[in-house]
Coordinates of N, CA and C in Angstrom, one line a residue:
X7 N 64.4 132.9 138.7 CA 64.5 131.0 138.8 C 64.3 130.5 136.6
X8 N 63.5 131.5 136.2 CA 63.1 130.8 135.6 C 64.4 131.5 134.5
X9 N 63.9 132.6 134.6 CA 64.8 133.4 133.4 C 66.4 133.1 132.8
X10 N 66.2 132.5 134.3 CA 68.0 131.5 134.2 C 68.0 130.7 133.5
X11 N 67.1 129.9 133.5 CA 66.3 128.8 132.7 C 66.4 129.2 131.4
X12 N 65.9 130.4 131.0 CA 65.5 130.3 128.9 C 67.2 131.2 129.6
X13 N 67.6 131.6 130.4 CA 69.5 132.3 129.4 C 69.6 131.0 129.1
X14 N 70.4 129.6 130.1 CA 71.1 128.5 129.8 C 70.4 127.7 128.8
X15 N 69.5 127.4 128.5 CA 68.6 126.9 127.1 C 69.6 128.3 125.5
X16 N 69.6 129.8 126.6 CA 69.3 130.2 124.7 C 71.3 129.8 124.6
X17 N 72.1 129.3 125.8 CA 73.1 129.8 125.7 C 73.5 128.4 125.1
X18 N 72.6 127.0 125.5 CA 73.5 126.5 124.9 C 73.2 126.0 123.1
X19 N 72.8 126.0 122.9 CA 72.0 126.6 121.6 C 72.9 127.5 121.1
X20 N 73.9 128.2 121.7 CA 74.3 129.1 120.5 C 75.5 128.0 120.8
X21 N 76.3 127.4 121.8 CA 77.5 127.0 122.0 C 77.2 125.7 121.1
X22 N 76.3 125.4 120.6 CA 76.6 123.9 120.0 C 76.9 124.3 118.2
X23 N 76.6 125.9 118.3 CA 76.9 127.0 117.0 C 78.1 126.0 116.7
X24 N 78.9 126.7 117.4 CA 80.4 126.8 117.5 C 81.6 125.6 117.9
X25 N 80.7 124.9 118.8 CA 81.3 123.2 119.0 C 80.8 121.9 118.6
X26 N 82.0 121.0 117.2 CA 81.7 120.2 117.1 C 81.1 118.9 117.6
X27 N 80.0 118.4 116.9 CA 79.3 117.0 117.7 C 80.1 115.6 117.5
X28 N 80.2 115.7 116.3 CA 81.2 114.3 115.8 C 82.2 115.1 115.5
X29 N 83.2 114.4 115.1 CA 83.9 114.3 114.4 C 84.2 113.2 113.0
X30 N 84.3 113.3 111.3 CA 83.8 112.2 111.0 C 85.2 111.5 111.4
X31 N 84.9 109.9 110.8 CA 84.9 108.6 111.3 C 85.8 107.8 110.0
X32 N 86.7 107.2 109.3 CA 87.9 106.9 108.0 C 87.5 107.4 107.9
X33 N 88.4 106.9 106.6 CA 88.3 107.1 105.3 C 87.5 108.2 104.1
X34 N 88.3 108.8 104.0 CA 87.0 109.7 103.0 C 87.8 109.2 101.2
X35 N 86.8 109.6 100.3 CA 87.7 110.1 98.8 C 89.1 110.1 98.0
X36 N 88.8 111.5 99.4 CA 90.3 112.1 99.3 C 91.7 111.2 99.7
X37 N 91.7 110.9 101.2 CA 92.2 109.9 101.3 C 92.3 108.2 100.6
X38 N 91.9 108.2 100.0 CA 91.8 106.9 99.4 C 92.3 107.0 98.1
X39 N 92.4 108.2 97.3 CA 92.3 109.0 95.8 C 94.2 109.2 96.4
X40 N 94.8 109.5 97.4 CA 95.9 109.7 98.0 C 96.9 107.9 97.4
X41 N 96.0 107.3 98.5 CA 97.1 106.4 98.7 C 97.3 105.2 97.8
X42 N 96.0 106.2 97.1 CA 95.8 104.7 95.1 C 96.6 105.5 94.5
X43 N 97.5 106.7 94.7 CA 97.8 107.3 93.7 C 99.1 107.0 94.0
X44 N 99.9 106.9 95.2 CA 100.9 106.2 96.0 C 101.5 105.3 96.2
X45 N 100.2 104.5 96.4 CA 100.6 103.0 96.3 C 101.7 102.4 94.2
X46 N 100.0 103.7 93.1 CA 101.2 103.6 92.1 C 102.7 103.6 92.1
X47 N 102.9 105.1 92.4 CA 104.4 106.1 92.1 C 105.3 104.9 93.3
X48 N 104.9 104.1 93.6 CA 105.5 103.0 94.5 C 106.5 102.4 92.9
X49 N 105.4 101.4 93.1 CA 104.9 100.6 91.5 C 106.1 101.6 90.4
X50 N 105.9 102.2 89.8 CA 106.4 102.2 88.8 C 108.2 102.9 89.0
X51 N 108.1 103.8 90.7 CA 109.6 103.9 91.0 C 109.6 102.0 90.7
X52 N 109.2 101.2 91.7 CA 110.3 99.6 91.5 C 110.0 99.2 90.6
X53 N 109.3 99.2 89.6 CA 109.2 99.3 87.9 C 110.8 99.4 87.2
X54 N 110.5 101.1 87.3 CA 111.7 101.2 86.5 C 113.6 101.3 87.3
X55 N 113.3 101.0 88.1 CA 114.5 100.2 89.2 C 115.1 98.8 89.0
X56 N 114.0 98.1 88.8 CA 114.1 97.3 87.9 C 114.6 96.8 86.7
X57 N 113.8 97.3 86.0 CA 114.8 97.9 84.8 C 116.1 98.1 84.3
X58 N 116.0 99.2 85.4 CA 117.5 99.9 85.1 C 118.2 98.5 85.3
X59 N 118.1 97.8 86.9 CA 118.6 97.1 87.0 C 119.5 95.7 86.2
X60 N 118.5 95.3 85.8 CA 118.3 94.3 85.4 C 120.1 94.3 84.9
X61 N 120.5 92.1 84.2 CA 121.0 92.2 83.7 C 119.8 91.1 82.6
X62 N 120.4 92.1 81.4 CA 120.0 91.6 79.6 C 121.1 91.9 78.6
X63 N 121.5 90.6 78.9 CA 122.9 90.5 77.6 C 122.8 90.9 76.6
X64 N 121.5 91.0 76.3 CA 121.0 91.0 74.6 C 121.4 92.8 73.9
X65 N 120.3 93.5 75.0 CA 121.3 94.7 74.9 C 121.7 95.3 74.9
X66 N 123.6 94.5 75.7 CA 124.3 95.3 75.0 C 125.7 94.8 74.2
X67 N 125.9 96.3 73.6 CA 127.0 96.4 72.2 C 128.1 95.7 72.7
X68 N 128.9 94.1 71.7 CA 129.9 93.6 72.2 C 131.1 93.8 71.8
X69 N 132.2 94.0 72.3 CA 133.8 94.5 72.6 C 134.2 94.5 71.0
X70 N 135.2 95.6 70.1 CA 135.7 94.6 69.6 C 136.8 93.1 69.1
X71 N 136.9 93.9 70.0 CA 137.9 92.5 70.3 C 137.1 90.9 70.5
X72 N 136.2 91.1 71.2 CA 135.6 90.2 71.3 C 134.6 89.6 69.7
X73 N 133.8 90.9 69.1 CA 134.0 90.4 67.9 C 135.1 89.6 67.1
X74 N 136.1 90.8 67.1 CA 137.1 89.8 66.2 C 137.7 89.0 65.7
X75 N 137.5 88.3 67.8 CA 137.6 86.6 68.2 C 136.6 85.5 67.3
X76 N 135.6 85.9 67.5 CA 134.8 85.2 66.8 C 134.9 84.9 65.5
X77 N 135.4 86.0 64.5 CA 135.2 85.3 62.8 C 135.5 84.8 62.7
X78 N 137.8 85.0 63.1 CA 138.6 84.4 63.0 C 138.3 83.0 62.8
X79 N 137.3 82.8 64.6 CA 137.5 81.2 64.7 C 137.1 80.8 63.1

């Protein structure tokens, strides 16, 4: 009987090496870094889309017919 108890204890110790006791909870450094990189990438894409689609009349070159009408007046 004592021999079986000794083998049981040694088997539990051996199994403990292969079975994780607890898993890590929460985000680590890598998870936080990926979230920050994702937020910066989305913000950059949004800013690029805004700059592309905004209406800025000073950036446009006037047509020849528009400039001719203004100089004749």
